[in-house]
PDB file of C-alpha atoms in Angstrom:
ATOM      1  CA  MET A 604    -105.558 -67.421-164.386  1.00 48.00           C
ATOM      2  CA  PRO A 605    -108.161 -64.672-163.886  1.00 50.00           C
ATOM      3  CA  TYR A 606    -110.905 -66.294-165.900  1.00 45.00           C
ATOM      4  CA  GLU A 607    -113.647 -68.832-165.502  1.00 46.00           C
ATOM      5  CA  SER A 608    -115.135 -71.114-168.139  1.00 42.00           C
ATOM      6  CA  SER A 609    -118.420 -72.959-168.290  1.00 40.00           C
ATOM      7  CA  SER A 610    -119.849 -75.167-171.007  1.00 37.00           C
ATOM      8  CA  ALA A 611    -122.942 -74.351-173.029  1.00 38.00           C
ATOM      9  CA  SER A 612    -124.364 -75.582-176.297  1.00 34.00           C
ATOM     10  CA  ASP A 613    -123.814 -73.326-179.280  1.00 31.00           C
ATOM     11  CA  PRO A 614    -127.129 -72.214-180.810  1.00 31.00           C
ATOM     12  CA  MET A 615    -127.219 -70.904-184.335  1.00 27.00           C
ATOM     13  CA  TRP A 616    -127.128 -67.404-182.875  1.00 28.00           C
ATOM     14  CA  PRO A 617    -125.137 -66.811-179.693  1.00 35.00           C
ATOM     15  CA  GLY A 618    -126.735 -64.595-177.065  1.00 36.00           C
ATOM     16  CA  LEU A 619    -125.400 -61.285-178.242  1.00 35.00           C
ATOM     17  CA  ALA A 620    -123.108 -59.997-180.933  1.00 37.00           C
ATOM     18  CA  THR A 621    -122.065 -56.597-179.679  1.00 37.00           C
ATOM     19  CA  ILE A 622    -119.767 -54.081-181.300  1.00 35.00           C
ATOM     20  CA  GLU A 623    -118.884 -50.490-180.704  1.00 35.00           C
ATOM     21  CA  ILE A 624    -118.320 -48.045-183.539  1.00 31.00           C
ATOM     22  CA  THR A 625    -117.145 -44.921-181.719  1.00 33.00           C
ATOM     23  CA  GLY A 626    -120.554 -44.237-180.236  1.00 35.00           C
ATOM     24  CA  PHE A 627    -122.502 -47.025-181.930  1.00 32.00           C
ATOM     25  CA  SER A 628    -123.538 -50.337-180.444  1.00 37.00           C
ATOM     26  CA  PHE A 629    -125.312 -53.393-181.784  1.00 37.00           C
ATOM     27  CA  SER A 630    -127.080 -56.113-179.850  1.00 39.00           C
ATOM     28  CA  ASN A 631    -128.734 -59.273-181.122  1.00 38.00           C
ATOM     29  CA  PRO A 632    -130.419 -61.495-178.496  1.00 34.00           C
ATOM     30  CA  THR A 633    -130.820 -65.214-179.158  1.00 34.00           C
ATOM     31  CA  GLY A 634    -134.064 -66.209-180.801  1.00 31.00           C
ATOM     32  CA  GLN A 635    -135.305 -62.627-181.149  1.00 32.00           C
ATOM     33  CA  LEU A 636    -133.256 -61.494-184.092  1.00 32.00           C
ATOM     34  CA  LEU A 637    -135.379 -58.577-185.215  1.00 31.00           C
ATOM     35  CA  LYS A 638    -137.939 -58.060-182.484  1.00 31.00           C
ATOM     36  CA  ASN A 639    -135.431 -57.049-179.811  1.00 34.00           C
ATOM     37  CA  THR A 640    -132.565 -55.874-181.977  1.00 34.00           C
ATOM     38  CA  HIS A 641    -131.093 -52.452-181.273  1.00 36.00           C
ATOM     39  CA  LEU A 642    -128.525 -50.791-183.478  1.00 35.00           C
ATOM     40  CA  HIS A 643    -128.234 -47.183-182.565  1.00 36.00           C
ATOM     41  CA  ASN A 644    -126.063 -44.179-182.003  1.00 36.00           C
ATOM     42  CA  LYS A 645    -126.670 -41.432-179.486  1.00 35.00           C
ATOM     43  CA  GLY A 646    -129.622 -40.249-181.545  1.00 34.00           C
ATOM     44  CA  GLY A 647    -131.272 -43.671-181.539  1.00 35.00           C
ATOM     45  CA  ILE A 648    -131.100 -44.220-185.330  1.00 36.00           C
ATOM     46  CA  MET A 649    -132.004 -47.739-186.499  1.00 37.00           C
ATOM     47  CA  PHE A 650    -129.912 -49.425-189.194  1.00 37.00           C
ATOM     48  CA  HIS A 651    -132.275 -52.045-190.613  1.00 40.00           C
ATOM     49  CA  GLN A 652    -130.087 -52.902-193.593  1.00 45.00           C
ATOM     50  CA  PHE A 653    -127.263 -53.932-191.276  1.00 44.00           C
ATOM     51  CA  VAL A 654    -129.592 -56.123-189.233  1.00 41.00           C
ATOM     52  CA  ASN A 655    -131.074 -57.747-192.316  1.00 47.00           C
ATOM     53  CA  LYS A 656    -127.604 -58.480-193.688  1.00 49.00           C
ATOM     54  CA  LEU A 657    -126.574 -60.095-190.422  1.00 44.00           C
ATOM     55  CA  CYS A 658    -129.684 -62.257-190.378  1.00 45.00           C
ATOM     56  CA  SER A 659    -129.420 -63.463-193.971  1.00 51.00           C
ATOM     57  CA  LYS A 660    -128.648 -67.126-194.682  1.00 47.00           C
ATOM     58  CA  LYS A 661    -125.405 -66.158-196.390  1.00 50.00           C
ATOM     59  CA  GLU A 662    -124.172 -64.470-193.235  1.00 55.00           C
ATOM     60  CA  ARG A 663    -125.275 -67.384-191.054  1.00 57.00           C
ATOM     61  CA  ASP A 664    -122.860 -69.578-193.006  1.00 66.00           C
ATOM     62  CA  LEU A 665    -119.969 -67.512-191.616  1.00 76.00           C
ATOM     63  CA  PRO A 666    -118.535 -68.083-188.110  1.00 83.00           C
ATOM     64  CA  SER A 667    -120.877 -67.036-185.312  1.00 87.00           C
ATOM     65  CA  PRO A 668    -119.846 -64.522-182.627  1.00 91.00           C
ATOM     66  CA  VAL A 669    -117.868 -66.113-179.808  1.00 94.00           C
ATOM     67  CA  PHE A 670    -116.907 -63.284-177.450  1.00 96.00           C
ATOM     68  CA  SER A 671    -117.680 -59.762-176.367  1.00 96.00           C
ATOM     69  CA  ALA A 672    -115.134 -57.431-174.769  1.00 97.00           C
ATOM     70  CA  ILE A 673    -117.126 -55.252-172.387  1.00 98.00           C
ATOM     71  CA  SER A 674    -115.911 -52.157-170.613  1.00 96.00           C
ATOM     72  CA  TYR A 675    -116.624 -48.878-168.962  1.00 97.00           C
ATOM     73  CA  PRO A 676    -115.149 -46.109-171.139  1.00 94.00           C
ATOM     74  CA  LYS A 677    -111.446 -45.328-170.705  1.00 92.00           C
ATOM     75  CA  THR A 678    -110.374 -48.686-169.307  1.00 95.00           C
ATOM     76  CA  GLY A 679    -107.994 -49.526-172.155  1.00 92.00           C
ATOM     77  CA  THR A 680    -110.558 -50.514-174.771  1.00 89.00           C
ATOM     78  CA  THR A 681    -108.775 -49.042-177.795  1.00 87.00           C
ATOM     79  CA  TRP A 682    -105.434 -50.377-176.569  1.00 91.00           C
ATOM     80  CA  PHE A 683    -106.738 -53.942-176.305  1.00 95.00           C
ATOM     81  CA  GLN A 684    -108.613 -53.515-179.591  1.00 90.00           C
ATOM     82  CA  PHE A 685    -105.320 -52.637-181.308  1.00 89.00           C
ATOM     83  CA  GLU A 686    -103.544 -55.621-179.742  1.00 95.00           C
ATOM     84  CA  LEU A 687    -106.187 -58.109-180.784  1.00 95.00           C
ATOM     85  CA  ALA A 688    -106.663 -56.564-184.229  1.00 91.00           C
ATOM     86  CA  LYS A 689    -102.941 -56.773-184.962  1.00 93.00           C
ATOM     87  CA  TYR A 690    -102.683 -60.347-183.699  1.00 96.00           C
ATOM     88  CA  VAL A 691    -105.630 -61.449-185.842  1.00 94.00           C
ATOM     89  CA  GLN A 692    -104.194 -59.644-188.871  1.00 92.00           C
ATOM     90  CA  ILE A 693    -100.920 -61.534-188.487  1.00 93.00           C
ATOM     91  CA  ILE A 694    -102.259 -65.043-187.983  1.00 92.00           C
ATOM     92  CA  SER A 695    -105.048 -64.736-190.557  1.00 90.00           C
ATOM     93  CA  ARG A 696    -102.805 -62.960-193.088  1.00 89.00           C
ATOM     94  CA  ASN A 697    -105.279 -60.145-193.649  1.00 86.00           C
ATOM     95  CA  GLU A 698    -104.077 -57.091-195.529  1.00 84.00           C
ATOM     96  CA  GLN A 699    -105.950 -54.721-193.227  1.00 81.00           C
ATOM     97  CA  LEU A 700    -106.572 -54.484-189.512  1.00 82.00           C
ATOM     98  CA  VAL A 701    -109.985 -55.668-188.384  1.00 79.00           C
ATOM     99  CA  PHE A 702    -111.075 -53.361-185.559  1.00 78.00           C
ATOM    100  CA  PHE A 703    -114.114 -55.455-184.549  1.00 84.00           C
ATOM    101  CA  ASP A 704    -116.403 -52.575-185.485  1.00 74.00           C
ATOM    102  CA  ASP A 705    -118.549 -54.448-188.024  1.00 73.00           C
ATOM    103  CA  ILE A 706    -119.595 -58.019-187.284  1.00 76.00           C
ATOM    104  CA  ASP A 707    -119.889 -58.765-191.023  1.00 73.00           C
ATOM    105  CA  ARG A 708    -116.274 -57.765-191.680  1.00 74.00           C
ATOM    106  CA  VAL A 709    -115.079 -59.638-188.597  1.00 85.00           C
ATOM    107  CA  ARG A 710    -116.816 -62.844-189.672  1.00 82.00           C
ATOM    108  CA  GLN A 711    -115.408 -62.576-193.182  1.00 79.00           C
ATOM    109  CA  ALA A 712    -111.876 -61.858-191.930  1.00 79.00           C
ATOM    110  CA  CYS A 713    -111.964 -64.642-189.345  1.00 83.00           C
ATOM    111  CA  ARG A 714    -113.131 -67.506-191.546  1.00 82.00           C
ATOM    112  CA  THR A 715    -109.901 -69.307-190.678  1.00 79.00           C
ATOM    113  CA  ALA A 716    -109.817 -68.023-187.083  1.00 87.00           C
ATOM    114  CA  PRO A 717    -113.403 -68.343-185.794  1.00 91.00           C
ATOM    115  CA  ASN A 718    -112.401 -67.954-182.137  1.00 93.00           C
ATOM    116  CA  PHE A 719    -111.833 -64.255-182.828  1.00 94.00           C
ATOM    117  CA  VAL A 720    -115.341 -63.476-184.036  1.00 93.00           C
ATOM    118  CA  GLY A 721    -116.728 -60.941-181.600  1.00 93.00           C
ATOM    119  CA  GLY A 722    -116.780 -57.278-180.732  1.00 91.00           C
ATOM    120  CA  PHE A 723    -116.236 -54.480-178.233  1.00 93.00           C
ATOM    121  CA  THR A 724    -118.958 -52.620-176.380  1.00 93.00           C
ATOM    122  CA  HIS A 725    -119.845 -50.355-173.459  1.00 95.00           C
ATOM    123  CA  ALA A 726    -123.421 -51.661-173.513  1.00 96.00           C
ATOM    124  CA  PRO A 727    -125.786 -50.831-171.963  1.00 98.00           C
ATOM    125  CA  LEU A 728    -124.122 -47.611-170.784  1.00 98.00           C
ATOM    126  CA  THR A 729    -125.429 -44.304-172.105  1.00 96.00           C
ATOM    127  CA  TRP A 730    -124.681 -40.722-171.076  1.00 95.00           C
ATOM    128  CA  ASN A 731    -127.881 -38.719-171.426  1.00 93.00           C
ATOM    129  CA  SER A 732    -129.906 -39.504-168.304  1.00 96.00           C
ATOM    130  CA  GLN A 733    -129.048 -43.093-167.328  1.00 98.00           C
ATOM    131  CA  ALA A 734    -128.073 -43.341-163.640  1.00 98.00           C
ATOM    132  CA  ALA A 735    -126.856 -46.187-161.427  1.00 99.00           C
ATOM    133  CA  ASN A 736    -130.358 -47.346-160.516  1.00 98.00           C
ATOM    134  CA  ASP A 737    -131.211 -47.760-164.197  1.00 99.00           C
ATOM    135  CA  LEU A 738    -128.684 -50.602-164.501  1.00 99.00           C
ATOM    136  CA  SER A 739    -129.738 -54.173-163.751  1.00 98.00           C
ATOM    137  CA  ALA A 740    -128.540 -57.720-164.355  1.00 98.00           C
ATOM    138  CA  GLU A 741    -131.157 -58.005-167.094  1.00 98.00           C
ATOM    139  CA  SER A 742    -129.681 -55.091-169.046  1.00 98.00           C
ATOM    140  CA  VAL A 743    -126.000 -55.473-168.148  1.00 98.00           C
ATOM    141  CA  VAL A 744    -125.322 -59.234-168.129  1.00 98.00           C
ATOM    142  CA  ASP A 745    -128.223 -61.231-169.546  1.00 97.00           C
ATOM    143  CA  PRO A 746    -127.707 -60.234-173.214  1.00 96.00           C
ATOM    144  CA  PHE A 747    -124.218 -61.793-173.085  1.00 97.00           C
ATOM    145  CA  ARG A 748    -125.076 -65.134-171.476  1.00 96.00           C
ATOM    146  CA  GLU A 749    -124.254 -67.159-174.605  1.00 95.00           C
ATOM    147  CA  LEU A 750    -120.850 -65.538-175.159  1.00 97.00           C
ATOM    148  CA  LYS A 751    -117.404 -65.568-173.652  1.00 98.00           C
ATOM    149  CA  VAL A 752    -117.017 -62.235-171.869  1.00 98.00           C
ATOM    150  CA  ILE A 753    -113.798 -60.274-171.485  1.00 99.00           C
ATOM    151  CA  LEU A 754    -114.564 -57.634-168.853  1.00 99.00           C
ATOM    152  CA  MET A 755    -112.109 -54.745-168.842  1.00 98.00           C
ATOM    153  CA  VAL A 756    -111.527 -52.793-165.653  1.00 98.00           C
ATOM    154  CA  ARG A 757    -109.220 -50.035-164.414  1.00 96.00           C
ATOM    155  CA  HIS A 758    -108.926 -48.187-161.116  1.00 97.00           C
ATOM    156  CA  PRO A 759    -112.243 -46.313-160.897  1.00 98.00           C
ATOM    157  CA  LEU A 760    -110.643 -42.917-160.260  1.00 97.00           C
ATOM    158  CA  ASP A 761    -108.146 -43.258-163.122  1.00 95.00           C
ATOM    159  CA  THR A 762    -111.087 -44.305-165.292  1.00 96.00           C
ATOM    160  CA  LEU A 763    -113.196 -41.310-164.303  1.00 97.00           C
ATOM    161  CA  VAL A 764    -110.348 -38.807-164.674  1.00 94.00           C
ATOM    162  CA  SER A 765    -109.744 -40.045-168.220  1.00 91.00           C
ATOM    163  CA  HIS A 766    -113.468 -40.103-169.026  1.00 94.00           C
ATOM    164  CA  TYR A 767    -113.802 -36.574-167.660  1.00 94.00           C
ATOM    165  CA  MET A 768    -110.996 -35.337-169.916  1.00 89.00           C
ATOM    166  CA  GLN A 769    -112.703 -36.934-172.900  1.00 87.00           C
ATOM    167  CA  MET A 770    -116.124 -35.498-172.109  1.00 89.00           C
ATOM    168  CA  LYS A 771    -114.782 -32.040-171.311  1.00 85.00           C
ATOM    169  CA  HIS A 772    -112.016 -31.548-173.866  1.00 74.00           C
ATOM    170  CA  GLN A 773    -112.825 -33.940-176.724  1.00 73.00           C
ATOM    171  CA  VAL A 774    -116.600 -34.264-176.751  1.00 73.00           C
ATOM    172  CA  GLY A 775    -117.357 -31.031-174.901  1.00 71.00           C
ATOM    173  CA  SER A 776    -120.523 -32.365-173.266  1.00 77.00           C
ATOM    174  CA  PHE A 777    -119.574 -31.813-169.602  1.00 88.00           C
ATOM    175  CA  LYS A 778    -119.085 -28.308-168.224  1.00 87.00           C
ATOM    176  CA  GLY A 779    -118.330 -28.893-164.539  1.00 93.00           C
ATOM    177  CA  ASP A 780    -115.063 -29.727-162.795  1.00 94.00           C
ATOM    178  CA  LEU A 781    -113.610 -33.168-162.055  1.00 96.00           C
ATOM    179  CA  VAL A 782    -115.222 -33.524-158.620  1.00 97.00           C
ATOM    180  CA  ASP A 783    -118.584 -32.599-160.149  1.00 97.00           C
ATOM    181  CA  PHE A 784    -118.026 -35.336-162.730  1.00 97.00           C
ATOM    182  CA  ILE A 785    -117.152 -37.983-160.132  1.00 98.00           C
ATOM    183  CA  ASN A 786    -120.254 -37.060-158.117  1.00 98.00           C
ATOM    184  CA  ASP A 787    -122.530 -36.841-161.161  1.00 97.00           C
ATOM    185  CA  ASP A 788    -125.452 -39.294-161.350  1.00 98.00           C
ATOM    186  CA  VAL A 789    -124.948 -39.979-165.070  1.00 97.00           C
ATOM    187  CA  PHE A 790    -121.139 -39.931-165.370  1.00 97.00           C
ATOM    188  CA  GLY A 791    -119.866 -40.575-161.895  1.00 98.00           C
ATOM    189  CA  LEU A 792    -118.508 -43.100-159.439  1.00 99.00           C
ATOM    190  CA  GLU A 793    -121.809 -44.491-158.184  1.00 99.00           C
ATOM    191  CA  LYS A 794    -122.760 -45.597-161.702  1.00 99.00           C
ATOM    192  CA  LEU A 795    -119.342 -47.145-162.351  1.00 99.00           C
ATOM    193  CA  ILE A 796    -119.490 -49.119-159.101  1.00 99.00           C
ATOM    194  CA  ARG A 797    -123.018 -50.287-159.902  1.00 99.00           C
ATOM    195  CA  PHE A 798    -121.964 -51.464-163.381  1.00 99.00           C
ATOM    196  CA  TYR A 799    -119.050 -53.548-162.121  1.00 99.00           C
ATOM    197  CA  SER A 800    -120.929 -54.814-159.056  1.00 99.00           C
ATOM    198  CA  ILE A 801    -123.615 -56.252-161.321  1.00 99.00           C
ATOM    199  CA  TRP A 802    -120.942 -58.101-163.286  1.00 99.00           C
ATOM    200  CA  ALA A 803    -119.331 -59.423-160.102  1.00 98.00           C
ATOM    201  CA  GLU A 804    -122.656 -60.766-158.859  1.00 98.00           C
ATOM    202  CA  ASN A 805    -123.737 -62.324-162.155  1.00 98.00           C
ATOM    203  CA  LYS A 806    -120.589 -63.535-163.945  1.00 96.00           C
ATOM    204  CA  HIS A 807    -121.378 -67.218-163.430  1.00 94.00           C
ATOM    205  CA  GLY A 808    -123.283 -69.081-166.130  1.00 89.00           C
ATOM    206  CA  LEU A 809    -121.592 -67.388-169.085  1.00 96.00           C
ATOM    207  CA  ARG A 810    -119.710 -69.438-171.682  1.00 96.00           C
ATOM    208  CA  GLY A 811    -116.627 -67.992-170.040  1.00 98.00           C
ATOM    209  CA  PHE A 812    -115.441 -64.960-168.078  1.00 98.00           C
ATOM    210  CA  TYR A 813    -112.046 -63.233-168.131  1.00 99.00           C
ATOM    211  CA  LEU A 814    -111.205 -60.140-166.099  1.00 99.00           C
ATOM    212  CA  ARG A 815    -108.660 -57.895-167.852  1.00 98.00           C
ATOM    213  CA  ARG A 816    -107.209 -55.450-165.347  1.00 98.00           C
ATOM    214  CA  TYR A 817    -105.625 -52.377-166.923  1.00 95.00           C
ATOM    215  CA  GLU A 818    -102.862 -52.330-164.326  1.00 97.00           C
ATOM    216  CA  ASP A 819    -101.900 -55.957-164.970  1.00 97.00           C
ATOM    217  CA  ALA A 820    -101.806 -55.361-168.721  1.00 96.00           C
ATOM    218  CA  ARG A 821     -99.574 -52.303-168.278  1.00 93.00           C
ATOM    219  CA  LYS A 822     -97.169 -54.363-166.172  1.00 95.00           C
ATOM    220  CA  ASP A 823     -96.994 -57.378-168.505  1.00 96.00           C
ATOM    221  CA  PRO A 824     -99.009 -56.879-171.713  1.00 95.00           C
ATOM    222  CA  GLY A 825     -97.666 -60.001-173.418  1.00 98.00           C
ATOM    223  CA  ARG A 826     -98.690 -62.293-170.577  1.00 98.00           C
ATOM    224  CA  ILE A 827    -102.187 -60.837-170.396  1.00 98.00           C
ATOM    225  CA  LEU A 828    -102.673 -61.064-174.163  1.00 98.00           C
ATOM    226  CA  LYS A 829    -101.577 -64.712-174.136  1.00 98.00           C
ATOM    227  CA  GLU A 830    -104.002 -65.475-171.312  1.00 99.00           C
ATOM    228  CA  ILE A 831    -106.831 -63.920-173.306  1.00 98.00           C
ATOM    229  CA  LEU A 832    -105.868 -65.867-176.426  1.00 98.00           C
ATOM    230  CA  ALA A 833    -105.938 -69.093-174.403  1.00 98.00           C
ATOM    231  CA  PHE A 834    -109.302 -68.064-172.955  1.00 98.00           C
ATOM    232  CA  LEU A 835    -110.625 -67.684-176.513  1.00 97.00           C
ATOM    233  CA  GLY A 836    -109.371 -71.173-177.366  1.00 96.00           C
ATOM    234  CA  GLU A 837    -106.199 -70.229-179.222  1.00 96.00           C
ATOM    235  CA  SER A 838    -102.619 -71.443-178.854  1.00 96.00           C
ATOM    236  CA  PRO A 839    -100.658 -68.164-178.758  1.00 97.00           C
ATOM    237  CA  HIS A 840     -97.919 -67.576-181.334  1.00 97.00           C
ATOM    238  CA  GLN A 841     -95.142 -65.776-179.465  1.00 98.00           C
ATOM    239  CA  ALA A 842     -93.827 -63.774-182.431  1.00 98.00           C
ATOM    240  CA  ALA A 843     -97.333 -62.551-183.264  1.00 97.00           C
ATOM    241  CA  VAL A 844     -97.950 -61.680-179.605  1.00 98.00           C
ATOM    242  CA  ASP A 845     -94.727 -59.659-179.484  1.00 98.00           C
ATOM    243  CA  GLU A 846     -95.598 -57.767-182.664  1.00 97.00           C
ATOM    244  CA  ALA A 847     -99.155 -57.077-181.486  1.00 96.00           C
ATOM    245  CA  VAL A 848     -97.924 -55.775-178.129  1.00 96.00           C
ATOM    246  CA  SER A 849     -95.383 -53.513-179.842  1.00 93.00           C
ATOM    247  CA  PHE A 850     -97.955 -52.202-182.309  1.00 89.00           C
ATOM    248  CA  ALA A 851    -100.438 -51.403-179.523  1.00 89.00           C
ATOM    249  CA  SER A 852     -97.873 -49.867-177.170  1.00 88.00           C
ATOM    250  CA  PHE A 853     -98.785 -46.522-175.640  1.00 78.00           C
ATOM    251  CA  ARG A 854     -95.885 -44.809-177.402  1.00 80.00           C
ATOM    252  CA  ASN A 855     -96.819 -46.152-180.837  1.00 81.00           C
ATOM    253  CA  MET A 856    -100.512 -45.353-180.451  1.00 80.00           C
ATOM    254  CA  ARG A 857     -99.727 -41.883-179.139  1.00 74.00           C
ATOM    255  CA  ASP A 858     -97.360 -41.294-182.062  1.00 72.00           C
ATOM    256  CA  MET A 859    -100.037 -42.396-184.529  1.00 69.00           C
ATOM    257  CA  GLU A 860    -102.555 -40.021-182.979  1.00 64.00           C
ATOM    258  CA  SER A 861    -100.025 -37.158-182.852  1.00 63.00           C
ATOM    259  CA  ARG A 862     -99.225 -37.635-186.543  1.00 59.00           C
ATOM    260  CA  GLY A 863    -102.885 -37.584-187.401  1.00 55.00           C
ATOM    261  CA  ALA A 864    -102.746 -41.131-188.741  1.00 55.00           C
ATOM    262  CA  GLU A 865    -105.896 -41.679-190.756  1.00 60.00           C
ATOM    263  CA  LEU A 866    -107.105 -44.847-189.075  1.00 65.00           C
ATOM    264  CA  VAL A 867    -110.851 -45.164-189.444  1.00 61.00           C
ATOM    265  CA  TYR A 868    -113.511 -47.712-188.647  1.00 61.00           C
ATOM    266  CA  PRO A 869    -114.416 -49.138-192.091  1.00 62.00           C
ATOM    267  CA  SER A 870    -118.079 -49.565-191.192  1.00 59.00           C
ATOM    268  CA  SER A 871    -118.624 -45.899-190.341  1.00 60.00           C
ATOM    269  CA  ASN A 872    -115.543 -44.098-191.693  1.00 61.00           C
ATOM    270  CA  LEU A 873    -115.241 -42.467-188.266  1.00 64.00           C
ATOM    271  CA  PRO A 874    -111.719 -41.870-186.897  1.00 64.00           C
ATOM    272  CA  VAL A 875    -110.411 -44.450-184.439  1.00 64.00           C
ATOM    273  CA  PHE A 876    -108.815 -41.783-182.254  1.00 59.00           C
ATOM    274  CA  GLY A 877    -111.730 -39.358-182.233  1.00 59.00           C
ATOM    275  CA  PRO A 878    -111.832 -35.649-183.111  1.00 56.00           C
ATOM    276  CA  GLY A 879    -109.677 -34.200-180.301  1.00 57.00           C
ATOM    277  CA  ASP A 880    -107.766 -30.920-180.539  1.00 56.00           C
ATOM    278  CA  ARG A 881    -104.163 -31.965-181.238  1.00 55.00           C
ATOM    279  CA  SER A 882    -102.887 -28.770-179.587  1.00 53.00           C
ATOM    280  CA  ASN A 883    -104.470 -29.796-176.264  1.00 49.00           C
ATOM    281  CA  PRO A 884    -102.800 -32.819-174.591  1.00 53.00           C
ATOM    282  CA  ASP A 885    -105.932 -33.463-172.517  1.00 45.00           C
ATOM    283  CA  ALA A 886    -108.030 -33.795-175.688  1.00 44.00           C
ATOM    284  CA  PHE A 887    -106.067 -36.771-176.997  1.00 48.00           C
ATOM    285  CA  HIS A 888    -107.800 -40.136-177.156  1.00 48.00           C
ATOM    286  CA  VAL A 889    -104.499 -41.760-176.120  1.00 52.00           C
ATOM    287  CA  ARG A 890    -103.828 -39.281-173.327  1.00 48.00           C
ATOM    288  CA  LYS A 891    -101.434 -40.483-170.593  1.00 57.00           C
ATOM    289  CA  GLY A 892    -102.175 -44.121-169.825  1.00 58.00           C
ATOM    290  CA  GLU A 893    -101.149 -43.632-166.214  1.00 73.00           C
ATOM    291  CA  VAL A 894    -101.642 -45.943-163.264  1.00 78.00           C
ATOM    292  CA  GLY A 895    -102.615 -43.956-160.172  1.00 83.00           C
ATOM    293  CA  GLY A 896    -102.518 -40.658-162.055  1.00 86.00           C
ATOM    294  CA  TYR A 897    -105.787 -39.560-160.444  1.00 91.00           C
ATOM    295  CA  ARG A 898    -103.781 -38.410-157.405  1.00 90.00           C
ATOM    296  CA  THR A 899    -102.346 -35.520-159.440  1.00 90.00           C
ATOM    297  CA  HIS A 900    -105.850 -34.317-160.312  1.00 88.00           C
ATOM    298  CA  LEU A 901    -107.491 -34.630-156.883  1.00 92.00           C
ATOM    299  CA  SER A 902    -106.442 -33.148-153.558  1.00 91.00           C
ATOM    300  CA  GLY A 903    -105.394 -35.553-150.835  1.00 85.00           C
ATOM    301  CA  GLY A 904    -108.689 -35.187-149.024  1.00 94.00           C
ATOM    302  CA  GLN A 905    -110.748 -35.648-152.171  1.00 95.00           C
ATOM    303  CA  ALA A 906    -108.814 -38.754-153.206  1.00 95.00           C
ATOM    304  CA  GLU A 907    -109.125 -40.306-149.740  1.00 96.00           C
ATOM    305  CA  LYS A 908    -112.872 -39.703-149.674  1.00 97.00           C
ATOM    306  CA  PHE A 909    -113.431 -41.417-153.016  1.00 98.00           C
ATOM    307  CA  GLU A 910    -110.967 -44.225-152.240  1.00 97.00           C
ATOM    308  CA  ALA A 911    -112.908 -44.998-149.057  1.00 98.00           C
ATOM    309  CA  LEU A 912    -116.154 -45.116-151.020  1.00 98.00           C
ATOM    310  CA  ILE A 913    -114.577 -47.541-153.500  1.00 98.00           C
ATOM    311  CA  ALA A 914    -113.229 -49.720-150.684  1.00 98.00           C
ATOM    312  CA  ARG A 915    -116.694 -49.947-149.124  1.00 98.00           C
ATOM    313  CA  ASN A 916    -118.698 -50.595-152.264  1.00 98.00           C
ATOM    314  CA  LEU A 917    -116.656 -52.104-155.120  1.00 98.00           C
ATOM    315  CA  PRO A 918    -116.337 -55.917-154.947  1.00 98.00           C
ATOM    316  CA  VAL A 919    -112.875 -57.085-153.901  1.00 98.00           C
ATOM    317  CA  MET A 920    -112.504 -59.296-157.009  1.00 98.00           C
ATOM    318  CA  PHE A 921    -111.453 -56.203-158.974  1.00 98.00           C
ATOM    319  CA  GLY A 922    -108.476 -55.528-156.708  1.00 97.00           C
ATOM    320  CA  TYR A 923    -109.166 -51.878-155.840  1.00 96.00           C
ATOM    321  CA  SER A 924    -110.702 -52.290-152.388  1.00 86.00           C
TER     322      SER A 924
END
């Protein structure tokens, strides 16, 4: 199984409860609940009421965060989020999906399933001026030391092609071409390799570590979901796994986005699928979900150049070297 486990005592507050709310992230280091707490969006706005609610005695009586699913953008985050949300909804008999966007809602919904208390994040990645050299073990790994970590990964060039389409056609914040994007200090390949290299070098000493490869999940989503459930301490229910996999299938998610399904994150009321132009296929949040699709967007020479760079610099544990 592609995960490692290590034992650690459970403090009242695990190392970091991290969640992503379509551009928002929350971090809560052990023993420094308010001093080093950051809850921000791209504008750096602080949400003190949320922090105070989380730190109240009433909230401490609810299950504490157990895991964090961490990823570079466009590595299957929403897909896995849908799978896990549907599975939790089934076994906990919740009326609504819990998208892991608000730690308060997650803790309330998972009273009877505490192993699922956690969240999704791209932390500490930002897209204004942060470059590869700005990333370190202290910022990337250390905040999660007290949690089980599910690290999501996808072929770097498929990841960057998808991220480029999002930034160019959905967000509109990048004006160059794809090669410019891959070579860019803030968005590009060097930063992605640095992010995952730090995880490879520092994954030991966590409560547990599971590597979720996009390609493996595309090939056998049920098997990968069951492995993750076991990693979280659950005995998988096959019928619930099957329903979760079907619900989170590429076709179903694409259909929901095409129909304009009004799925929103309850904590922010922001759309799950983002604000893309439905007349532009490249602006969809659920775009193509391809494995190896980068070869249709790069010339043979360009692809070979970047593949060689990946082979030289990305740790072999990820399976792309």
